[in-house]
Amino acid sequence: MAISYLSTSGIRNLFSESNQDNDDNGDKNSELNWFPAVEINVTEEQIARDYDHEDENEFMINKICGMNIKLFRLENIVLKLKDNEHENIIKAESQHSDLLPAVYEGEYILSQEIPLRNLKVLDLGCGAGILGIIALLRGSVVHFQDYNQEVIEMFTIPNVLLNSIDRKLIKKKAEFYAGDWTEFTQLSANKYPNEDEKYDIIFTCETIYNTDNQKKLYQVFKERLKHNGVGYVAGKTYYFGVGGGMRQFESLIKDDKTFNVENVWTSDQGL
Ligand SMILES: C[S@@+](CC[C@H](N)C(=O)[O-])C[C@H]1O[C@@H](n2cnc3c(N)ncnc32)[C@H](O)[C@@H]1O
């Protein structure tokens, strides 16, 4: 098994974020009530929705190495929601809006022509789901995982359907999971206990920023990646305010002596 990583030297200041509760941060990690892991089903209504004729202002098109990936604008989705009913997605939007969703990482995957045909891929901490969508369009079966159920239901699934060539196949080609990484590892192991049912590739992008959560993130790789599988971790070299970053996550992996680790891409561009 191997872990490859991609890092940018951009510094993300986490002081500006709410870092006291749920998925994001805090030294009160062990005292928090983490959301349980659940599988989210794509509804018939979602499959039937006429995504091809959506108002073009509702989504943006990211051209990544010649592949057009359409993503709904999360800020538009949030604008339509009532605060009291959807506080998790509203919070997720406010925390992630400074990030360009995984575009560099998508470029890396496509430019390196990482084989993705007929593989089983996990987009871990997927948010918009861009890496998983690329894998899906390249012929993999993809599982999408995000902490927030609302993000999966209102953002990730619509994005996947917006880009799917044959929406009727979605239930065969994609699965969606919400909740904390520790429980996700367990749920996944219960549902797919055999070695050949584990993931060939796990992609994760911008998920190592919370040092308190890195061990459980790492545990997903350790328990759910095939013996000959590869994990790709993308993140910043250093996250100001939390004392962590790619080097420190790399040390965590090396200390455990399970994976070979290699730096495959570095950029000195900022955010
Ligand atoms: C900054 S977002 C990155 C989203 C996407 N990968 C991207 O690059 O645009 C971090 C993601 O990690 C997920 N996450 C953070 N802590 C988590 C936890 N403890 N369990 C499960 N998912 C978590 C969040 O839900 C979020 O989607």
JSON list of C-alpha atoms and ligand atoms in Angstrom, two decimals, residues 12 23-24 34 96 99-102 123-128 145-148 179-181 204-207 209 213 216, ligand 1:
[
{"chain": "A", "resi": 12, "resn": "ARG", "atom": "CA", "xyz": [-4.89, 28.65, 5.64]},
{"chain": "A", "resi": 23, "resn": "ASP", "atom": "CA", "xyz": [-16.31, 18.38, 12.16]},
{"chain": "A", "resi": 24, "resn": "ASP", "atom": "CA", "xyz": [-13.77, 21.03, 12.28]},
{"chain": "A", "resi": 34, "resn": "TRP", "atom": "CA", "xyz": [-19.79, 13.13, 16.31]},
{"chain": "A", "resi": 96, "resn": "HIS", "atom": "CA", "xyz": [-15.43, 26.07, 2.82]},
{"chain": "A", "resi": 99, "resn": "LEU", "atom": "CA", "xyz": [-11.51, 26.97, -1.05]},
{"chain": "A", "resi": 100, "resn": "LEU", "atom": "CA", "xyz": [-11.37, 26.20, -4.72]},
{"chain": "A", "resi": 101, "resn": "PRO", "atom": "CA", "xyz": [-12.76, 22.68, -4.58]},
{"chain": "A", "resi": 102, "resn": "ALA", "atom": "CA", "xyz": [-9.97, 20.25, -5.40]},
{"chain": "A", "resi": 123, "resn": "ASP", "atom": "CA", "xyz": [-13.56, 10.36, -2.26]},
{"chain": "A", "resi": 124, "resn": "LEU", "atom": "CA", "xyz": [-13.03, 10.89, 1.47]},
{"chain": "A", "resi": 125, "resn": "GLY", "atom": "CA", "xyz": [-14.29, 14.22, 2.86]},
{"chain": "A", "resi": 126, "resn": "CYS", "atom": "CA", "xyz": [-15.63, 14.87, -0.62]},
{"chain": "A", "resi": 127, "resn": "GLY", "atom": "CA", "xyz": [-17.52, 18.17, -0.27]},
{"chain": "A", "resi": 128, "resn": "ALA", "atom": "CA", "xyz": [-18.44, 19.04, -3.86]},
{"chain": "A", "resi": 145, "resn": "GLN", "atom": "CA", "xyz": [-18.08, 10.48, 1.98]},
{"chain": "A", "resi": 146, "resn": "ASP", "atom": "CA", "xyz": [-18.64, 13.76, 3.76]},
{"chain": "A", "resi": 147, "resn": "TYR", "atom": "CA", "xyz": [-19.25, 14.61, 7.41]},
{"chain": "A", "resi": 148, "resn": "ASN", "atom": "CA", "xyz": [-22.48, 16.47, 6.75]},
{"chain": "A", "resi": 179, "resn": "GLY", "atom": "CA", "xyz": [-20.87, 11.05, 9.29]},
{"chain": "A", "resi": 180, "resn": "ASP", "atom": "CA", "xyz": [-17.67, 10.81, 11.22]},
{"chain": "A", "resi": 181, "resn": "TRP", "atom": "CA", "xyz": [-14.64, 8.96, 9.84]},
{"chain": "A", "resi": 204, "resn": "THR", "atom": "CA", "xyz": [-8.73, 12.98, 0.12]},
{"chain": "A", "resi": 205, "resn": "CYS", "atom": "CA", "xyz": [-8.31, 16.69, -0.31]},
{"chain": "A", "resi": 206, "resn": "GLU", "atom": "CA", "xyz": [-8.15, 19.44, 2.31]},
{"chain": "A", "resi": 207, "resn": "THR", "atom": "CA", "xyz": [-8.99, 17.11, 5.17]},
{"chain": "A", "resi": 209, "resn": "TYR", "atom": "CA", "xyz": [-6.22, 20.60, 8.69]},
{"chain": "A", "resi": 213, "resn": "ASN", "atom": "CA", "xyz": [-8.88, 14.26, 13.58]},
{"chain": "A", "resi": 216, "resn": "LYS", "atom": "CA", "xyz": [-9.15, 8.71, 12.43]},
{"chain": "B", "resi": 1, "resn": "LIG", "atom": "C1", "xyz": [-12.36, 21.59, 3.65]},
{"chain": "B", "resi": 1, "resn": "LIG", "atom": "S1", "xyz": [-13.49, 20.34, 3.26]},
{"chain": "B", "resi": 1, "resn": "LIG", "atom": "C2", "xyz": [-12.80, 19.68, 1.77]},
{"chain": "B", "resi": 1, "resn": "LIG", "atom": "C3", "xyz": [-13.84, 19.24, 0.80]},
{"chain": "B", "resi": 1, "resn": "LIG", "atom": "C4", "xyz": [-13.32, 18.72, -0.54]},
{"chain": "B", "resi": 1, "resn": "LIG", "atom": "N1", "xyz": [-12.49, 17.54, -0.36]},
{"chain": "B", "resi": 1, "resn": "LIG", "atom": "C5", "xyz": [-12.56, 19.80, -1.27]},
{"chain": "B", "resi": 1, "resn": "LIG", "atom": "O1", "xyz": [-11.34, 19.72, -1.35]},
{"chain": "B", "resi": 1, "resn": "LIG", "atom": "O2", "xyz": [-13.20, 20.72, -1.74]},
{"chain": "B", "resi": 1, "resn": "LIG", "atom": "C6", "xyz": [-13.12, 19.12, 4.49]},
{"chain": "B", "resi": 1, "resn": "LIG", "atom": "C7", "xyz": [-14.04, 17.91, 4.44]},
{"chain": "B", "resi": 1, "resn": "LIG", "atom": "O3", "xyz": [-13.67, 16.94, 5.42]},
{"chain": "B", "resi": 1, "resn": "LIG", "atom": "C8", "xyz": [-14.85, 16.45, 6.05]},
{"chain": "B", "resi": 1, "resn": "LIG", "atom": "N2", "xyz": [-14.55, 16.11, 7.45]},
{"chain": "B", "resi": 1, "resn": "LIG", "atom": "C9", "xyz": [-13.88, 16.87, 8.34]},
{"chain": "B", "resi": 1, "resn": "LIG", "atom": "N3", "xyz": [-13.83, 16.25, 9.55]},
{"chain": "B", "resi": 1, "resn": "LIG", "atom": "C10", "xyz": [-14.47, 15.07, 9.40]},
{"chain": "B", "resi": 1, "resn": "LIG", "atom": "C11", "xyz": [-14.75, 13.98, 10.28]},
{"chain": "B", "resi": 1, "resn": "LIG", "atom": "N4", "xyz": [-14.38, 13.99, 11.54]},
{"chain": "B", "resi": 1, "resn": "LIG", "atom": "N5", "xyz": [-15.42, 12.92, 9.78]},
{"chain": "B", "resi": 1, "resn": "LIG", "atom": "C12", "xyz": [-15.82, 12.91, 8.50]},
{"chain": "B", "resi": 1, "resn": "LIG", "atom": "N6", "xyz": [-15.59, 13.89, 7.60]},
{"chain": "B", "resi": 1, "resn": "LIG", "atom": "C13", "xyz": [-14.93, 14.97, 8.07]},
{"chain": "B", "resi": 1, "resn": "LIG", "atom": "C14", "xyz": [-15.83, 17.62, 6.00]},
{"chain": "B", "resi": 1, "resn": "LIG", "atom": "O4", "xyz": [-17.15, 17.24, 5.99]},
{"chain": "B", "resi": 1, "resn": "LIG", "atom": "C15", "xyz": [-15.45, 18.30, 4.68]},
{"chain": "B", "resi": 1, "resn": "LIG", "atom": "O5", "xyz": [-16.20, 17.85, 3.63]}
]
